[in-house]
Short mmCIF file of C-alpha atoms and ligand atoms in Angstrom, two decimals:
data_model
loop_
_atom_site.label_atom_id
_atom_site.label_comp_id
_atom_site.label_asym_id
_atom_site.label_seq_id
_atom_site.Cartn_x
_atom_site.Cartn_y
_atom_site.Cartn_z
CA MET A 1 -4.12 7.50 -25.49
CA THR A 2 -0.87 5.58 -25.45
CA GLU A 3 -0.99 1.89 -24.69
CA GLN A 4 2.08 -0.26 -24.23
CA THR A 5 2.11 -3.90 -23.30
CA HIS A 6 5.63 -4.87 -22.41
CA HIS A 7 4.55 -7.56 -19.92
CA ASN A 8 2.99 -10.31 -21.97
CA PRO A 9 -0.49 -10.94 -20.48
CA GLU A 10 0.09 -14.62 -21.20
CA VAL A 11 2.57 -14.69 -18.30
CA LEU A 12 -0.08 -13.67 -15.76
CA ASN A 13 -2.60 -15.97 -17.45
CA ARG A 14 -0.30 -18.93 -17.08
CA LEU A 15 0.48 -18.14 -13.43
CA ALA A 16 -3.22 -17.61 -12.66
CA SER A 17 -4.17 -20.92 -14.27
CA ALA A 18 -2.21 -22.73 -11.53
CA PHE A 19 -5.05 -21.74 -9.16
CA SER A 20 -8.22 -23.82 -9.25
CA VAL A 21 -11.51 -21.96 -9.05
CA LEU A 22 -14.46 -22.80 -6.82
CA PRO A 23 -17.10 -20.26 -7.88
CA ASN A 24 -19.22 -18.56 -5.21
CA PRO A 25 -22.74 -20.06 -5.37
CA ASN A 26 -24.10 -16.99 -3.53
CA LYS A 27 -22.56 -14.29 -5.69
CA ALA A 28 -23.83 -10.75 -5.29
CA THR A 29 -26.63 -9.93 -7.72
CA PRO A 30 -25.63 -7.57 -10.56
CA GLU A 31 -27.62 -4.76 -8.87
CA ASP A 32 -25.88 -5.35 -5.51
CA ARG A 33 -22.46 -5.51 -7.16
CA GLU A 34 -23.10 -2.35 -9.17
CA SER A 35 -24.14 -0.41 -6.09
CA LYS A 36 -21.07 -1.66 -4.21
CA THR A 37 -18.67 -0.73 -7.00
CA ASP A 38 -20.20 2.59 -7.96
CA LYS A 39 -18.71 4.96 -5.37
CA PRO A 40 -17.28 2.81 -2.59
CA ALA A 41 -15.38 4.26 0.37
CA PHE A 42 -11.94 2.76 1.09
CA GLY A 43 -11.88 -0.87 2.24
CA GLN A 44 -15.47 -1.38 3.31
CA VAL A 45 -16.95 -3.80 0.78
CA PHE A 46 -15.48 -7.02 -0.60
CA SER A 47 -15.87 -9.01 -3.79
CA ASP A 48 -17.36 -12.50 -4.25
CA SER A 49 -14.12 -14.45 -4.06
CA MET A 50 -10.82 -14.79 -2.25
CA VAL A 51 -7.63 -16.79 -2.71
CA ARG A 52 -6.31 -19.23 -0.19
CA MET A 53 -3.14 -21.32 0.08
CA THR A 54 -1.65 -23.12 3.06
CA TRP A 55 1.95 -23.81 3.96
CA HIS A 56 3.20 -26.66 6.15
CA LYS A 57 6.76 -26.92 7.35
CA GLU A 58 7.07 -30.48 6.00
CA SER A 59 5.30 -30.15 2.67
CA GLY A 60 5.64 -26.46 1.75
CA TRP A 61 2.89 -24.52 -0.06
CA SER A 62 -0.32 -26.32 -1.04
CA HIS A 63 -2.06 -25.87 -4.34
CA GLY A 64 -3.83 -22.48 -4.35
CA GLN A 65 -7.53 -21.96 -4.87
CA VAL A 66 -9.92 -19.13 -5.66
CA GLU A 67 -12.94 -19.78 -3.45
CA PRO A 68 -16.04 -17.97 -2.13
CA TYR A 69 -15.22 -14.97 0.06
CA GLY A 70 -16.12 -15.75 3.65
CA PRO A 71 -15.01 -15.88 7.30
CA LEU A 72 -11.80 -17.73 8.13
CA HIS A 73 -11.85 -20.79 10.33
CA LEU A 74 -9.24 -19.99 12.95
CA ASP A 75 -8.34 -22.01 16.03
CA PRO A 76 -8.34 -19.77 19.16
CA ALA A 77 -4.77 -20.96 19.76
CA ALA A 78 -3.64 -19.86 16.26
CA ALA A 79 -0.21 -18.31 16.80
CA VAL A 80 -1.05 -15.09 14.94
CA LEU A 81 -3.67 -14.21 17.56
CA HIS A 82 -1.01 -14.35 20.27
CA TYR A 83 2.29 -13.39 18.68
CA ALA A 84 1.21 -11.37 15.61
CA GLN A 85 3.15 -13.26 12.92
CA GLU A 86 1.39 -11.56 10.02
CA VAL A 87 2.49 -9.67 6.90
CA PHE A 88 0.47 -8.08 4.11
CA GLU A 89 0.60 -6.15 0.86
CA GLY A 90 -1.60 -3.59 -0.86
CA LEU A 91 -1.97 -3.12 -4.63
CA LYS A 92 -4.72 -2.12 -7.00
CA ALA A 93 -6.42 -3.35 -10.18
CA TYR A 94 -7.24 -0.49 -12.58
CA HIS A 95 -10.04 -0.44 -15.13
CA ARG A 96 -9.23 1.31 -18.41
CA GLU A 97 -11.61 2.93 -20.84
CA ASP A 98 -11.27 0.03 -23.30
CA GLY A 99 -12.48 -2.40 -20.60
CA SER A 100 -9.07 -3.96 -19.89
CA ILE A 101 -7.80 -4.45 -16.33
CA TRP A 102 -4.23 -3.74 -15.21
CA LEU A 103 -1.94 -4.03 -12.19
CA PHE A 104 0.80 -1.56 -11.23
CA ARG A 105 4.20 -3.13 -10.41
CA PRO A 106 2.81 -6.29 -8.74
CA ASP A 107 6.30 -7.81 -8.99
CA ALA A 108 7.55 -5.13 -6.57
CA ASN A 109 4.84 -6.07 -4.08
CA ALA A 110 5.78 -9.74 -4.47
CA GLU A 111 9.42 -8.97 -3.65
CA ARG A 112 8.55 -6.84 -0.62
CA PHE A 113 6.17 -9.56 0.61
CA LYS A 114 9.13 -11.96 0.72
CA GLU A 115 11.25 -9.47 2.65
CA SER A 116 8.46 -8.83 5.14
CA ALA A 117 7.92 -12.59 5.60
CA ARG A 118 11.62 -13.15 6.29
CA ARG A 119 11.60 -10.49 9.02
CA LEU A 120 8.61 -12.15 10.75
CA SER A 121 10.00 -15.71 10.37
CA LEU A 122 7.19 -16.61 7.98
CA PRO A 123 7.80 -18.68 4.83
CA GLU A 124 8.47 -16.94 1.54
CA LEU A 125 5.84 -17.12 -1.17
CA SER A 126 7.37 -17.23 -4.66
CA THR A 127 6.87 -14.27 -6.98
CA ASP A 128 5.06 -16.59 -9.39
CA ASP A 129 2.57 -17.71 -6.73
CA PHE A 130 2.03 -14.13 -5.56
CA LEU A 131 1.37 -12.91 -9.11
CA GLY A 132 -0.73 -15.96 -9.97
CA ALA A 133 -2.88 -15.55 -6.85
CA VAL A 134 -3.55 -11.87 -7.49
CA ALA A 135 -4.25 -12.37 -11.20
CA ALA A 136 -6.53 -15.38 -10.58
CA LEU A 137 -8.64 -13.36 -8.14
CA VAL A 138 -8.86 -10.33 -10.44
CA GLN A 139 -9.84 -12.53 -13.40
CA GLN A 140 -12.53 -14.28 -11.37
CA ASP A 141 -13.94 -11.02 -9.93
CA ALA A 142 -13.20 -8.74 -12.90
CA GLN A 143 -16.70 -7.29 -12.71
CA TRP A 144 -15.86 -5.94 -9.26
CA VAL A 145 -13.27 -3.49 -10.60
CA PRO A 146 -14.90 -0.06 -10.38
CA THR A 147 -15.07 1.88 -13.64
CA ARG A 148 -15.24 5.38 -12.16
CA ARG A 149 -11.96 7.36 -12.32
CA GLU A 150 -9.86 7.09 -9.12
CA TYR A 151 -11.88 4.06 -7.99
CA THR A 152 -10.08 0.72 -8.10
CA LEU A 153 -10.21 -2.85 -6.86
CA TYR A 154 -7.84 -2.70 -3.88
CA LEU A 155 -6.11 -6.06 -3.44
CA ARG A 156 -4.91 -7.20 -0.04
CA PRO A 157 -2.63 -10.28 0.00
CA PHE A 158 -1.79 -11.39 3.54
CA MET A 159 -0.11 -14.27 5.35
CA TYR A 160 -0.44 -15.38 8.97
CA ALA A 161 0.64 -18.14 11.36
CA SER A 162 -2.46 -20.34 11.59
CA GLU A 163 -0.90 -23.14 13.61
CA PRO A 164 -2.63 -23.77 16.96
CA PHE A 165 0.40 -23.57 19.26
CA LEU A 166 1.28 -21.26 22.15
CA GLY A 167 5.05 -21.77 22.07
CA VAL A 168 6.96 -18.80 20.73
CA ARG A 169 8.79 -19.96 17.58
CA ALA A 170 8.60 -19.79 13.80
CA PRO A 171 5.27 -21.37 12.79
CA HIS A 172 4.85 -24.82 11.24
CA GLN A 173 1.59 -23.86 9.52
CA VAL A 174 0.77 -20.63 7.72
CA ASP A 175 -2.16 -19.44 5.62
CA PHE A 176 -1.94 -17.04 2.67
CA CYS A 177 -5.02 -15.25 1.35
CA VAL A 178 -5.88 -12.49 -1.09
CA ILE A 179 -9.06 -10.48 -0.73
CA ALA A 180 -10.35 -7.69 -2.98
CA SER A 181 -12.17 -4.51 -2.04
CA PRO A 182 -13.71 -2.08 -4.55
CA SER A 183 -12.43 1.18 -3.11
CA GLY A 184 -12.42 4.91 -3.49
CA PRO A 185 -9.87 7.42 -2.18
CA TYR A 186 -8.19 6.52 1.14
CA PHE A 187 -9.06 9.93 2.57
CA SER A 188 -12.75 10.65 2.41
CA GLY A 189 -12.07 14.21 1.16
CA GLY A 190 -10.37 12.87 -2.00
CA VAL A 191 -7.34 14.96 -3.08
CA LYS A 192 -8.02 17.63 -0.46
CA PRO A 193 -4.84 18.54 1.51
CA VAL A 194 -4.59 16.72 4.85
CA SER A 195 -3.39 17.83 8.31
CA ILE A 196 -0.57 15.93 9.98
CA TRP A 197 -0.05 15.35 13.71
CA VAL A 198 3.67 15.04 14.57
CA GLU A 199 3.87 12.44 17.31
CA ASN A 200 6.58 12.93 19.92
CA ARG A 201 5.51 10.55 22.66
CA TRP A 202 4.94 7.27 20.83
CA PHE A 203 7.10 5.71 18.13
CA ARG A 204 6.11 3.35 15.34
CA THR A 205 9.25 1.22 15.40
CA GLY A 206 12.96 1.51 16.21
CA PRO A 207 16.44 0.55 14.94
CA GLY A 208 16.57 -3.17 14.22
CA GLY A 209 12.79 -3.42 14.54
CA THR A 210 10.14 -4.26 11.95
CA GLY A 211 9.76 -0.80 10.40
CA PHE A 212 10.74 -1.88 6.87
CA ALA A 213 8.39 -4.88 6.91
CA LYS A 214 4.74 -4.56 6.01
CA CYS A 215 3.41 -6.27 9.11
CA GLY A 216 0.19 -5.54 10.96
CA GLY A 217 2.10 -4.79 14.17
CA ASN A 218 3.60 -1.60 12.71
CA TYR A 219 0.13 -0.29 11.97
CA ALA A 220 -1.17 -1.36 15.40
CA ALA A 221 1.69 0.60 16.99
CA SER A 222 0.79 3.67 14.92
CA LEU A 223 -2.77 3.93 16.18
CA VAL A 224 -2.07 5.60 19.50
CA GLY A 225 -0.39 8.44 17.58
CA GLU A 226 -3.16 8.42 14.98
CA ASN A 227 -5.73 8.78 17.78
CA ARG A 228 -3.85 11.68 19.35
CA GLY A 229 -3.77 13.27 15.91
CA SER A 230 -7.49 12.91 15.35
CA GLU A 231 -8.15 14.46 18.79
CA HIS A 232 -6.33 17.48 17.34
CA GLY A 233 -8.25 17.42 14.05
CA CYS A 234 -5.53 15.69 11.99
CA GLU A 235 -6.12 12.99 9.36
CA GLN A 236 -2.68 11.36 9.69
CA VAL A 237 0.19 11.04 12.10
CA CYS A 238 3.89 11.59 11.29
CA PHE A 239 6.44 9.59 13.24
CA VAL A 240 9.96 10.64 14.08
CA ASP A 241 12.86 8.25 14.73
CA ALA A 242 12.75 6.43 18.06
CA ALA A 243 16.50 6.68 18.68
CA THR A 244 16.76 10.49 18.75
CA GLY A 245 13.23 11.85 18.25
CA THR A 246 14.75 14.15 15.64
CA TYR A 247 14.34 12.80 12.11
CA LEU A 248 11.18 12.39 10.05
CA GLU A 249 10.25 8.81 9.29
CA GLU A 250 6.86 8.10 7.77
CA LEU A 251 3.18 8.68 8.29
CA GLY A 252 0.87 6.11 9.86
CA GLY A 253 0.34 4.32 6.55
CA MET A 254 2.28 6.18 3.86
CA ASN A 255 5.61 7.78 2.90
CA MET A 256 6.29 11.50 2.60
CA PHE A 257 8.02 13.90 0.17
CA ILE A 258 9.13 17.51 0.58
CA VAL A 259 9.40 19.92 -2.37
CA HIS A 260 11.96 22.75 -2.17
CA ARG A 261 11.72 26.19 -3.75
CA ASP A 262 14.28 25.18 -6.41
CA GLY A 263 12.10 22.26 -7.54
CA SER A 264 14.23 19.55 -5.88
CA LEU A 265 12.56 16.87 -3.79
CA GLU A 266 13.56 15.19 -0.56
CA THR A 267 12.23 12.08 1.14
CA PRO A 268 13.33 10.23 4.29
CA SER A 269 15.98 7.65 3.43
CA LEU A 270 15.35 3.93 3.89
CA THR A 271 17.16 3.46 7.19
CA GLY A 272 15.40 0.17 8.00
CA THR A 273 12.72 1.81 10.11
CA ILE A 274 10.42 2.94 7.31
CA LEU A 275 8.48 1.11 4.63
CA PRO A 276 10.14 1.00 1.19
CA GLY A 277 6.99 2.14 -0.62
CA VAL A 278 6.36 1.09 -4.22
CA THR A 279 4.70 4.47 -4.84
CA ARG A 280 7.65 6.22 -3.13
CA ARG A 281 10.11 4.44 -5.44
CA SER A 282 7.99 5.19 -8.52
CA LEU A 283 7.68 8.89 -7.70
CA ILE A 284 11.45 9.20 -7.25
CA GLN A 285 11.80 7.83 -10.78
CA LEU A 286 9.10 10.06 -12.28
CA ALA A 287 10.51 13.19 -10.62
CA GLN A 288 14.02 12.34 -11.87
CA ASP A 289 12.67 11.67 -15.37
CA ALA A 290 11.19 15.19 -15.30
CA GLY A 291 14.62 16.62 -14.41
CA HIS A 292 14.08 17.18 -10.67
CA GLU A 293 16.85 16.37 -8.23
CA VAL A 294 15.64 13.88 -5.60
CA ARG A 295 17.50 13.39 -2.32
CA GLU A 296 16.89 10.47 0.03
CA SER A 297 18.19 11.81 3.32
CA MET A 298 17.80 12.03 7.08
CA ILE A 299 15.46 15.01 7.42
CA ARG A 300 15.35 16.83 10.75
CA LEU A 301 11.86 17.79 11.87
CA ASP A 302 13.18 21.16 13.08
CA ASP A 303 14.67 21.86 9.65
CA LEU A 304 11.41 21.02 7.93
CA LEU A 305 9.44 23.39 10.18
CA GLU A 306 11.97 26.17 9.70
CA ASP A 307 12.05 25.64 5.93
CA ILE A 308 8.26 25.71 5.71
CA ARG A 309 8.17 28.95 7.71
CA SER A 310 10.84 30.59 5.53
CA GLY A 311 9.25 29.48 2.27
CA GLU A 312 12.24 27.24 1.39
CA VAL A 313 9.83 24.26 1.39
CA THR A 314 6.91 24.97 -0.91
CA GLU A 315 5.02 21.66 -0.95
CA VAL A 316 4.81 18.47 1.12
CA PHE A 317 2.86 15.38 0.15
CA ALA A 318 2.06 11.88 1.34
CA CYS A 319 2.19 8.88 -0.97
CA GLY A 320 1.26 5.23 -0.95
CA THR A 321 -0.81 2.69 -2.86
CA ALA A 322 -3.95 3.63 -0.99
CA ALA A 323 -3.17 7.36 -0.67
CA ILE A 324 -1.74 7.69 -4.23
CA VAL A 325 -0.35 11.24 -3.82
CA THR A 326 -2.09 13.36 -1.20
CA PRO A 327 -1.06 16.98 -0.51
CA ILE A 328 -0.19 17.92 3.07
CA LYS A 329 -1.68 21.13 4.40
CA CYS A 330 -0.02 21.54 7.80
CA PHE A 331 2.02 19.96 10.61
CA LYS A 332 0.80 20.21 14.19
CA SER A 333 1.89 19.13 17.65
CA GLU A 334 1.41 20.43 21.17
CA ALA A 335 4.28 22.85 20.42
CA PHE A 336 3.57 24.09 16.86
CA ASP A 337 1.05 24.50 14.07
CA VAL A 338 2.74 25.24 10.74
CA THR A 339 0.95 25.57 7.40
CA VAL A 340 2.77 24.58 4.19
CA ALA A 341 2.74 27.59 1.80
CA ASP A 342 -0.91 28.65 1.40
CA GLY A 343 -2.24 25.26 2.58
CA GLU A 344 -3.47 24.35 -0.92
CA SER A 345 -2.40 21.48 -3.23
CA GLY A 346 1.03 22.27 -4.71
CA SER A 347 1.61 22.21 -8.46
CA LEU A 348 4.44 19.64 -8.50
CA THR A 349 2.42 17.44 -6.13
CA MET A 350 -0.50 17.48 -8.56
CA GLN A 351 1.75 17.04 -11.59
CA LEU A 352 3.31 13.88 -10.11
CA ARG A 353 -0.11 12.63 -9.00
CA ASN A 354 -1.60 13.10 -12.48
CA GLN A 355 1.38 11.48 -14.13
CA LEU A 356 1.28 8.42 -11.89
CA LEU A 357 -2.46 8.03 -12.29
CA GLY A 358 -2.10 8.62 -16.03
CA ILE A 359 0.36 5.72 -16.31
CA GLN A 360 -1.92 3.49 -14.25
CA LEU A 361 -4.91 4.34 -16.43
CA GLY A 362 -3.00 4.04 -19.71
CA GLU A 363 -3.23 7.75 -20.54
CA VAL A 364 0.49 8.46 -20.14
CA THR A 365 3.30 6.41 -21.71
CA ASP A 366 4.55 3.70 -19.36
CA LEU A 367 8.26 4.26 -20.01
CA HIS A 368 9.41 1.94 -17.24
CA ASN A 369 7.24 -1.03 -18.07
CA TRP A 370 5.37 -0.87 -14.76
CA MET A 371 1.93 -1.99 -15.94
CA TRP A 372 0.78 -5.61 -16.21
CA LYS A 373 -2.38 -6.46 -18.14
CA VAL A 374 -4.58 -9.02 -16.38
CA CYS A 375 -7.49 -9.32 -18.79
C1 COI B 1 -1.42 0.81 1.16
O1 COI B 1 -1.20 1.97 0.79
O2 COI B 1 -1.70 -0.09 0.36
C2 COI B 1 -1.35 0.43 2.57
O3 COI B 1 -1.18 -0.71 2.85
C3 COI B 1 -1.54 1.45 3.61
C4 COI B 1 -2.74 1.19 4.45
C5 COI B 1 -2.77 2.23 5.51
C6 COI B 1 -4.01 1.20 3.69
#
């Protein structure tokens, strides 16, 4: 096993120590916690603690605190309930065989969180506060990080306009929280290839919209397509661009890559309507490191279908923090049903998946200094 520690753990320790801790007096019993962290599904159970910070227009961000996990107190007039000013992130804490706990590129999530906030007229949270909040929660609830391979503590930082006011404007009061969920694979079948519904009636976002921001509204808008997909037996929906209905964008909650017969990869370019995924960016790097050409381009749906049928495209996969790397079996709509190669997991897909997971678990050299040790 190769272990590299480029990020000094003292940095996260120092940032985490800026958060005071109010321990949960009703913590789960060890038996309860063990059963909840043994083989959890995705996003269904939550740890003992959460982080909370508040922002006021006049005074800025308050001091942050780790406190008992529990329901939020929200005024019925809170702006987020009416105008959806909310942004979030998703990242994971990984348990390694030696008992240490690590984060994967949390600084990239912190940066994207700022960009999302700007788009929704929410205040920016500094990278230091983002990292400190996440690390403080993981340190406090370290025993909630599952030890089973491919099971992690999924961390969900989020920010919302909590001000009770029905006028439509940038909020004067905002809350920031981080919650933690011991989680297994996003798709209940694990690494099994998934079926994709190509949505042609409803769009996720459009030019100049919020597509690049990680805001709840994008996911709300994806559900009608997701539902149509599940009526047709598909696990995920693929959106095309709203302007022309021609180009591939992203799936309901993850990015997408295409593998060509010559070993090159292609992924939809960041045109402002799709999420700049941290996993997407990392896979581009890993594929390039392994000598594969990677193109970020506008990919026509019709070309993809034709190239799958002719055998020019040999693999397609989805990727994201939650999905990691998930092979795609087929694309369906009312007009077509096209299976990628033999419908099984492709070899480059699995190679990239194993390499990424290997870096996260400390089994593969972390050449790009992506891992941060928490404790
Ligand atoms: C993630 O991959 O972290 C996401 O936020 C996607 C969501 C659909 C779970």
